[in-house]
XYZ file of C-alpha atoms in Angstrom:
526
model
C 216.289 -2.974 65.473
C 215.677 0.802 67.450
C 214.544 1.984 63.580
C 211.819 -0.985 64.086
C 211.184 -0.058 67.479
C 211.278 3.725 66.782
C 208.397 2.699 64.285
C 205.814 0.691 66.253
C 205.949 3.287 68.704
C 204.714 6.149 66.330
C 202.241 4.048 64.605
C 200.897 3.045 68.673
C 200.997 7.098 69.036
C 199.273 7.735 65.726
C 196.674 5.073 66.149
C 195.733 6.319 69.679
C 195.122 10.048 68.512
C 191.903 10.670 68.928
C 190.257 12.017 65.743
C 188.789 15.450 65.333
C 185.530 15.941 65.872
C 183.475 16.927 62.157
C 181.768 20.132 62.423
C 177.899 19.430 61.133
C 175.925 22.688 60.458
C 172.697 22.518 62.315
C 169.845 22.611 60.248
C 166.573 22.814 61.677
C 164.087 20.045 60.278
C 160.743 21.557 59.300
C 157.793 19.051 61.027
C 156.636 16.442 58.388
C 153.942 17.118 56.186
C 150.921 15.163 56.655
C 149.893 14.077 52.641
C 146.606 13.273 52.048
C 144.940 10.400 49.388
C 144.677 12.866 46.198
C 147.220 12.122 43.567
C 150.838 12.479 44.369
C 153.777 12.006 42.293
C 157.519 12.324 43.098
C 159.186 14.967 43.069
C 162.658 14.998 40.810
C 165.707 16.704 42.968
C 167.391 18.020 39.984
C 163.958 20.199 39.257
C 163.799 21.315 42.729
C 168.162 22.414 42.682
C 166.986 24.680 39.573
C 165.259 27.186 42.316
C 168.012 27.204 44.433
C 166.281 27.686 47.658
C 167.432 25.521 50.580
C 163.807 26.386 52.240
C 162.253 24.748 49.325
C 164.280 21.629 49.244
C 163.986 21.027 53.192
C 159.993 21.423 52.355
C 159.747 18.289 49.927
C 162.029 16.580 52.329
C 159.467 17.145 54.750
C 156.628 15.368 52.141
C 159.543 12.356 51.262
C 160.216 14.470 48.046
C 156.099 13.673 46.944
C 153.588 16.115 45.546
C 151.229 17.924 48.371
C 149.207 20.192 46.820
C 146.902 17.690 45.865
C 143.453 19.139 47.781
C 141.338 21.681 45.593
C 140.686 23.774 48.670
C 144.484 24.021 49.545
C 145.213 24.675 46.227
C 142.258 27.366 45.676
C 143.137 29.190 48.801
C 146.726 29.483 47.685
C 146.211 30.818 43.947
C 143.282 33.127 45.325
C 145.318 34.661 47.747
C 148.035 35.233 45.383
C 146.299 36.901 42.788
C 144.555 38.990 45.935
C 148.023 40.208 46.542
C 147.746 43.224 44.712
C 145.016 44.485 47.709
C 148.216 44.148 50.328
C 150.705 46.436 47.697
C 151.969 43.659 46.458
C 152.293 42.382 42.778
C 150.321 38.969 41.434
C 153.264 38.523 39.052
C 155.645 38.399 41.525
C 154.101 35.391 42.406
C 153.914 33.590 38.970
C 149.844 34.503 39.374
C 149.158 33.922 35.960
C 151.551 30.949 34.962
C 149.662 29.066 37.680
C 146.139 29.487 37.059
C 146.814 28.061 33.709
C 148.196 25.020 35.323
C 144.825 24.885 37.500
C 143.185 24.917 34.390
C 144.652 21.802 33.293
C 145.022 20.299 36.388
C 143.385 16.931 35.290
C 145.412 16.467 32.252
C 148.561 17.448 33.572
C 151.422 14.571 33.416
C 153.757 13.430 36.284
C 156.093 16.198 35.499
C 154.213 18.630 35.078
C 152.208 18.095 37.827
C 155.838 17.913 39.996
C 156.153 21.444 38.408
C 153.516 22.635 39.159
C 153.204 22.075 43.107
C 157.243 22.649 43.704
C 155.831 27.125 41.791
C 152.290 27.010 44.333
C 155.287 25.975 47.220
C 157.611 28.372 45.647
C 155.781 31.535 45.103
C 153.403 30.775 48.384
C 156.311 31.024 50.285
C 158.159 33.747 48.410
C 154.758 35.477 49.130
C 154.761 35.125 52.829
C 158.206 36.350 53.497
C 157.303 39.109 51.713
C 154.337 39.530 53.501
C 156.194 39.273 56.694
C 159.159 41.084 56.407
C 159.057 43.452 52.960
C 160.183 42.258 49.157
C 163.118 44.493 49.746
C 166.128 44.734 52.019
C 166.447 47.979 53.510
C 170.303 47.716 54.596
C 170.088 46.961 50.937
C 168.644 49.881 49.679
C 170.182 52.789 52.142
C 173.057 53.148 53.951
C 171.282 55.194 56.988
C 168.494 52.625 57.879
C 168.887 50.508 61.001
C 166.837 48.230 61.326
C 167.048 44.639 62.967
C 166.692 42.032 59.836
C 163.406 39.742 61.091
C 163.722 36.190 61.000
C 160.933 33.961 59.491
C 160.581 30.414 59.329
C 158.372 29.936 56.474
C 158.551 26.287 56.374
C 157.449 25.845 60.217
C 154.560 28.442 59.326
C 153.674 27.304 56.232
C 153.642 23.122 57.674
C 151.954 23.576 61.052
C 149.038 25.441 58.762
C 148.876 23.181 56.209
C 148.921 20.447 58.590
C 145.802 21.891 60.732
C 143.965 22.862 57.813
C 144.466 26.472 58.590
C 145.649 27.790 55.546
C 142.853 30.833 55.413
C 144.588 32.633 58.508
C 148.356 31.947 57.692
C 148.013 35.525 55.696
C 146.273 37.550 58.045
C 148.602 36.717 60.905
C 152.063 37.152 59.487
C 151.547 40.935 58.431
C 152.259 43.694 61.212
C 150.454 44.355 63.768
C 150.277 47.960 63.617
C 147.274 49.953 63.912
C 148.997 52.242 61.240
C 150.033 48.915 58.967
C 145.782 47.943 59.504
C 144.720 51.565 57.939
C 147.179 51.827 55.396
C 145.339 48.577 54.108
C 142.000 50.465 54.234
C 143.279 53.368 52.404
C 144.590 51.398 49.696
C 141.178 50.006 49.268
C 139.958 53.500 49.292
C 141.966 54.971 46.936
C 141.262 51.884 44.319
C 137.043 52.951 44.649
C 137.677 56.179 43.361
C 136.830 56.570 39.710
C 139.516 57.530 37.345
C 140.693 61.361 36.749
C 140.934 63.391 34.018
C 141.292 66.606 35.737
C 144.627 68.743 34.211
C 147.248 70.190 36.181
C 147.075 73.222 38.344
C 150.050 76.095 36.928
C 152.331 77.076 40.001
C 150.463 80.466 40.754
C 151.238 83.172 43.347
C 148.779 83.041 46.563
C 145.831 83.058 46.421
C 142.990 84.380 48.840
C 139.514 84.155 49.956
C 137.513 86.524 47.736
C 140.414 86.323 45.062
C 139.354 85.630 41.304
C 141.723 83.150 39.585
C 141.408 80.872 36.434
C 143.126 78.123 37.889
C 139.726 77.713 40.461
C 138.431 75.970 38.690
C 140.690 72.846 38.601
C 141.611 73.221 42.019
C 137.793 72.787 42.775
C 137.478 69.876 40.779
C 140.229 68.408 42.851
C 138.845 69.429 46.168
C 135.988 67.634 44.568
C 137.869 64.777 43.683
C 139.195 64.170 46.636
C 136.186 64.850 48.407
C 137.413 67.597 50.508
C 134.490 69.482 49.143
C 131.327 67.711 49.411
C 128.208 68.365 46.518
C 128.042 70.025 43.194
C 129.632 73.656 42.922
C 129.484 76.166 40.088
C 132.941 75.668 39.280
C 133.911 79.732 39.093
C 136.670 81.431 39.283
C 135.967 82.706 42.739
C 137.266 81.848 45.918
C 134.644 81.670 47.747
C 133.957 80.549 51.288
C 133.168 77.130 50.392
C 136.273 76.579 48.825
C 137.981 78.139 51.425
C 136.636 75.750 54.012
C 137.449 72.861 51.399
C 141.435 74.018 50.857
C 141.998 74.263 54.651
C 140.663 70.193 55.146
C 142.991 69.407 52.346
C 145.681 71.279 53.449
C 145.156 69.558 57.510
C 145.261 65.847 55.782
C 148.227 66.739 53.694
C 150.167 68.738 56.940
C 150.374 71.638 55.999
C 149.083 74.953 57.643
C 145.507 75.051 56.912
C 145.355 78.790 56.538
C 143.049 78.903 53.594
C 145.966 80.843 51.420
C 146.630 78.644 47.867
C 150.438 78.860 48.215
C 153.103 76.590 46.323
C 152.530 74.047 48.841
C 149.210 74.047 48.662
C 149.128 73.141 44.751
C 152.092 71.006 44.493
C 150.214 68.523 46.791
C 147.245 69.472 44.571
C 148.992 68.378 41.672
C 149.333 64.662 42.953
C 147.459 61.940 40.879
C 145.569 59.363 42.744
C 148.106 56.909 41.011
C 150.685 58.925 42.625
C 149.263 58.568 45.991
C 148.683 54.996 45.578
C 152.125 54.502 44.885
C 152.550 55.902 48.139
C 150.615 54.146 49.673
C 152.106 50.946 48.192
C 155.637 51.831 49.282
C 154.648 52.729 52.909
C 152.797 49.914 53.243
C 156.310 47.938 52.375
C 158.468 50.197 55.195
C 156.218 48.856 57.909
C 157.037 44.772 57.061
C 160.418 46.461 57.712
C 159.552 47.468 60.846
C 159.596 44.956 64.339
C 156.329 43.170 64.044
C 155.588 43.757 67.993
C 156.222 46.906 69.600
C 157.549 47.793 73.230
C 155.349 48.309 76.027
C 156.352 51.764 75.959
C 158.201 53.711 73.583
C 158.736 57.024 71.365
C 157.911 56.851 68.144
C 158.948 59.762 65.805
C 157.800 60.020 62.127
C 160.018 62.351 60.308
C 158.184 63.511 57.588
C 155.464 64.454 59.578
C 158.099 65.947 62.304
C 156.173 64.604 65.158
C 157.615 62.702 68.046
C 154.653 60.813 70.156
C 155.115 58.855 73.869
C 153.237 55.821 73.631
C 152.972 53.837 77.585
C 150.945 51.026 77.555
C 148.857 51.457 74.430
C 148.031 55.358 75.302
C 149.950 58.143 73.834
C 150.729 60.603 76.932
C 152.961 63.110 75.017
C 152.828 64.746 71.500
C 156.285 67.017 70.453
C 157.078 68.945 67.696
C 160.208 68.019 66.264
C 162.796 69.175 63.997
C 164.655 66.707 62.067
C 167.258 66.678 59.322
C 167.932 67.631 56.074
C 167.551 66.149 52.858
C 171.354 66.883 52.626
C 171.749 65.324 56.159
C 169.562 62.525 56.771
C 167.922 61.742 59.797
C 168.828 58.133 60.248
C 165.985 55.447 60.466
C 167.008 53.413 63.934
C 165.280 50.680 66.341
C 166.812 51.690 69.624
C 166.356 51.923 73.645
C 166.703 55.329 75.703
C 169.480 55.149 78.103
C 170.532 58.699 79.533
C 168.923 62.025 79.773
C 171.777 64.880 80.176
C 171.178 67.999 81.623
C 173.115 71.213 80.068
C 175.500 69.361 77.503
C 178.314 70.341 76.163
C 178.533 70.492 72.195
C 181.522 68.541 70.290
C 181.652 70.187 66.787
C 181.147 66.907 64.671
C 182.919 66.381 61.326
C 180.442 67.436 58.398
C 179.743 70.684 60.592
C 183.402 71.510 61.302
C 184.167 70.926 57.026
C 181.054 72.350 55.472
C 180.172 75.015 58.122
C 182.812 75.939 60.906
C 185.931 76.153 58.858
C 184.465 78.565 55.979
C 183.170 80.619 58.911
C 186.573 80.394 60.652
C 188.379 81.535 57.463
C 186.242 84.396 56.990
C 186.175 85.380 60.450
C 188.598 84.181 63.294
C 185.967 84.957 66.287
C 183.024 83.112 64.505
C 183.720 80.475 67.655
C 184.138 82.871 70.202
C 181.101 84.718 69.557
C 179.129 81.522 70.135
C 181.054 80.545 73.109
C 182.822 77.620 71.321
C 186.393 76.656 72.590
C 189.007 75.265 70.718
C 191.356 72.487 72.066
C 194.589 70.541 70.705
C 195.407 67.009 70.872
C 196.979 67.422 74.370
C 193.978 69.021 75.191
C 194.975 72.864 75.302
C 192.767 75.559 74.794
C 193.891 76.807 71.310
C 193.581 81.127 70.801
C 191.531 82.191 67.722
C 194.363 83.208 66.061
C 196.914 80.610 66.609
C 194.489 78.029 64.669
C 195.959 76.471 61.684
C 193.091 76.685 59.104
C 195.333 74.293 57.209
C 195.170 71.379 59.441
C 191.579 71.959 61.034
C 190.406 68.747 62.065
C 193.723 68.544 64.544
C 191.450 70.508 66.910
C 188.644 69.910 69.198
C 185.768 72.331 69.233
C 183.792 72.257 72.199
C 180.227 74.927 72.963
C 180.282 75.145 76.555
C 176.489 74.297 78.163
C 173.982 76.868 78.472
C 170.307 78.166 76.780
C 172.051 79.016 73.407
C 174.064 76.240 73.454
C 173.800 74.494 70.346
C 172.217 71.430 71.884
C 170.044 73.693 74.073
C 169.281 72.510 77.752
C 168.945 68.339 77.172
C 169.688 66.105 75.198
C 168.514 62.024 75.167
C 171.031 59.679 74.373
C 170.373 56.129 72.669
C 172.838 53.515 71.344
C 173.076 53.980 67.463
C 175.917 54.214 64.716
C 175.556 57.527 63.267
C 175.754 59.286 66.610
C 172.495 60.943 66.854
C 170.393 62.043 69.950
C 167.138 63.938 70.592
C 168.066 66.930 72.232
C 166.806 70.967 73.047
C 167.698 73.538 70.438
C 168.987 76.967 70.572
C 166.624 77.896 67.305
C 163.418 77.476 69.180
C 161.621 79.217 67.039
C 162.379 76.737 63.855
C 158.992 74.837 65.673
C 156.676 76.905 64.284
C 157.587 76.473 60.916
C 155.382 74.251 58.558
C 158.966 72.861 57.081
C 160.884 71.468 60.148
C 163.747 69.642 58.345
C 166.503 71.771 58.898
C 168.755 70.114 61.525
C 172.052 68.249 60.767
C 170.844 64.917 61.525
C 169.466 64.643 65.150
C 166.021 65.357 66.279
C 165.341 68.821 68.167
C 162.240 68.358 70.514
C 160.304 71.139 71.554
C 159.607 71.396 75.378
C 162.423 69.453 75.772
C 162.698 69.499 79.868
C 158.975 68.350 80.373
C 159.439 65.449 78.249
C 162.891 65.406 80.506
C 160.609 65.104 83.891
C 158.249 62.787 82.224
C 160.548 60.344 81.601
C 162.863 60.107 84.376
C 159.554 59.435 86.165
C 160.835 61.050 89.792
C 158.500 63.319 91.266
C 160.991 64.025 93.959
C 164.407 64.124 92.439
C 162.923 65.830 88.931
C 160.249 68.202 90.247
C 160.158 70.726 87.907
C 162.125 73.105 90.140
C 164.777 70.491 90.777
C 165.294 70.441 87.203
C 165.501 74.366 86.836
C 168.024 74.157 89.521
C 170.060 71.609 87.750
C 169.625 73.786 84.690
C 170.732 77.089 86.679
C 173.734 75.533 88.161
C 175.343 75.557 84.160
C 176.689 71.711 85.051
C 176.553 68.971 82.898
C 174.900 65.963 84.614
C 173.730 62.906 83.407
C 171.248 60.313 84.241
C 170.051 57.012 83.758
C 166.743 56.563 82.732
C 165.202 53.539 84.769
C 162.225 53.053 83.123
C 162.265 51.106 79.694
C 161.346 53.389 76.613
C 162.276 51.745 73.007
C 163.177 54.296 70.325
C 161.357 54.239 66.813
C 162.696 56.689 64.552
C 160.822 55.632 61.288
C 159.978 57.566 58.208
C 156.443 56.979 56.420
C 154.206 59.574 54.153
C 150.933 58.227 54.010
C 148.500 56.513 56.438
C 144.732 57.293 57.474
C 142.557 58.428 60.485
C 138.816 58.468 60.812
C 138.840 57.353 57.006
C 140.314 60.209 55.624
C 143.752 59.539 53.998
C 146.841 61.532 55.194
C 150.224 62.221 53.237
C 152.927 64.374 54.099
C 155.768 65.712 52.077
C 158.200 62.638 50.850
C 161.093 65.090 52.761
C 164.033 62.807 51.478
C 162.555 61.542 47.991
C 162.045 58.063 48.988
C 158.999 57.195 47.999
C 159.406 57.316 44.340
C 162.342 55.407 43.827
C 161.211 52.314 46.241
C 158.062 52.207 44.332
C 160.356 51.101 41.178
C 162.249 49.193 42.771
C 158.651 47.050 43.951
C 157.653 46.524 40.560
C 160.917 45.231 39.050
């Protein structure tokens, strides 16, 4: 009888436990799509699983699994602007192009299934095209291990609906791409590029320097690409003179292509030269894909540094108020791309000897020489935090040390340094190579950006006429102290990389610094 008992009461206790709760991923419905009288047909869910894409299948859910491309002027603006994607840097074929104009073709004597076929590729490849569009065909974090970026989230489906919906296909295009001035131009130079005629001009052989006045065979070619390229304007005698003309013609070329337009024909000089217009298309192409990469909107204000050109500009409310000189890093040692926010501005900084340094530069110094460190003012500390002697350091076990450059103007860091939040532990800061900024070639640093005129950009910033005068800030300086401070006013950080964009309709390239450009073209065409 208690076994009975004992029983109804755990079968009262089991049937009063209140279940738990089923977790249901949220999905979020796309608005329904508004079908119009043309032919429709259903649309088979085992042909739509075969593109695994969950976008695609919440589309037809929004149409009741029916057909909806059945308007011709849907359907024409859709294949038109797909085979037009070749004018954005983008590749028709990506997008099935072909496959689907040859359904158009047959649009009338299409069956059911093929016609289900043929509206689930226009959905398909229409959308595949505007994420593209949006946000790049490639995945940076993908693709490089030093590029941060924020991924950018698109609802295609909402996008693609509401314009469908309103009959506003012909401006869904248009208004997903960036919004950057640079993004707008890069467009128009790709259009410029493809309206000049074909070349058949050979290449120029590497050549020691030549001057104005100088006689040299390979004139000739390097006139018919000045020519070409419409750096120099009419007919010329094509001689083997370098005349003034010419002269006049090689400095433009060498200003668009930044380097120093000095007139002297130098390795630089014909190595940019040397570039086909294919090549420079290609370019063109690929930086076209690094800004979809980019945030579509940009901060209010911000600093935006492009490191192959080596330039670092302020940009407050649509005006830039400061241009810089910068010094970036090596092919060897990146500089990483990052989306960031300043934060602090620090005022004679100490230097921590970071790891790559300590292994590829400090300890072969070291071993060589045991005052390398004290002869640039670097002290050496133990875990316990101990100043270490010269020659009580154990080249054996170096990275059990600390090495620490006390603050001052050789300091390796210089006078400043701005810090931002990143993963790879890189700042802008002063230098104690100041001279490096009047070198053509400015990637030479270990990663972080040097800045030239570091403390005005310092007083511009922290936006205090009073407590940053300029000789409050010499003080600071003079006093050898380390002191930080916040900067109030909201800058974002852009630290991009691009090698080709236009001004005034001339097209611009710089030096692909870290090989990029190349390699991200083939990966955009396979």
């Amino acid at each position: 009888m208690r076994k009975l008992y004992f029983l109804l009461a755990v079968c009262i206790f089991i049937s009063c436990k209140k279940e738990e709760p089923k977790i249901i991923p949220i999905v979020k419905k796309a608005p329904a799509i508004i079908l119009t009288d043309e032919r429709k047909v259903e649309i088979d869910t085992a042909l739509l699983n075969t593109f695994k894409s969950e976008t695609l299948k919440q589309f037809y859910t929004s149409s009741e699994n029916k057909t909806v491309w059945g308007n011709l002027k849907k359907r024409t603006y859709v294949l038109s602007q797909l085979e037009k994607s070749e004018e954005l840097g983008l590749d028709p074929e990506d997008y099935k192009s072909s496959q689907l104009q040859k359904f158009e073709k047959r649009i009338s004597k299409l069956n059911d299934s093929e016609l289900a076929t043929y509206d689930i590729l226009l959905t398909y490849n229409f959308e595949k095209y505007l994420n593209h569009l949006y946000k790049g065909k490639l995945d940076p974090k993908k693709l490089y291990t030093d590029w941060d970026l924020d991924e950018k989230t698109f609802d295609v489906n909402s996008v693609l609906i509401k314009a469908f919906n309103n009959d506003k296909l012909d401006s869904i295009v248009e208004n997903i791409q960036p919004k950057s001035e640079t993004y707008k131009q890069l467009l128009k130079s790709l259009e410029a590029i493809n309206s000049f005629p074909d070349e058949d001009i050979k290449s120029i052989d590497a050549v020691k320097k030549i001057t104005l006045n100088d006689t040299n065979n390979n004139l000739i070619t390097i006139k018919k690409r000045l020519l070409f390229w419409k750096d120099m304007s009419g007919k010329d005698s094509l001689t083997d003179k370098y005349d003034q003309k010419t002269f006049e013609a090689v400095k433009k070329f060498q200003a668009r292509h930044g380097l120093a337009d000095d007139g002297v024909i130098g390795i630089g000089t014909i190595t940019a030269l040397n570039y086909s217009k294919e090549r420079r298309k290609q370019q063109i192409i690929v930086n076209l894909e690094r800004w979809r990469w980019y945030p579509t909107e940009l901060a209010e204000n911000y600093f935006i540094i492009n490191i192959p050109d080596y330039s670092l500009h302020v940009v407050e409310e649509q005006d830039t108020t400061l241009v810089r000189n910068i010094v970036v890093g090596t092919s060897s040692r990146k500089t990483p791309i990052i989306t960031s926010v300043l934060k602090t501005v620090v005022f004679n900084p100490t230097w921590t000897v970071p790891p790559t340094i300590l292994k590829e530069d400090v300890v072969p110094a070291m071993k060589r020489n045991r005052n390398y460190l004290a002869k640039k003012n670097i002290t050496i500390y133990d875990t316990s935090g101990n100043v270490v002697e010269p020659s009580a350091w154990n080249e054996n076990k170096p990275n059990n040390y600390r090495y620490v450059q006390s603050p001052g103007y050789n300091n390796s860091l210089g006078l400043m340094k701005i810090l931002f939040p990143n993963h790879h532990s890189v700042y802008l800061h002063d230098t104690n190579h100041r001279n490096y900024f009047v070198r053509n070639n400015r990637s030479l640093s270990s990663g972080c950006v040097r800045v030239e005129n570091p403390l005005e950009l310092a007083k511009h910033i922290l936006n205090d006429s009073t407590r940053f005068s300029k000789d409050k800030i010499d003080t600071i300086i003079a006093s050898k102290k380390t002191m930080s401070f916040k900067i109030t006013k909201k800058y974002a950080l852009y630290q991009w990389y691009w090698t080709a964009w236009s001004k005034k309709n001339q097209l611009i390239f710089r030096a692909d610094i870290y090989n990029l450009d190349s390699d991200l073209y083939a990966k955009l065409r396979h």
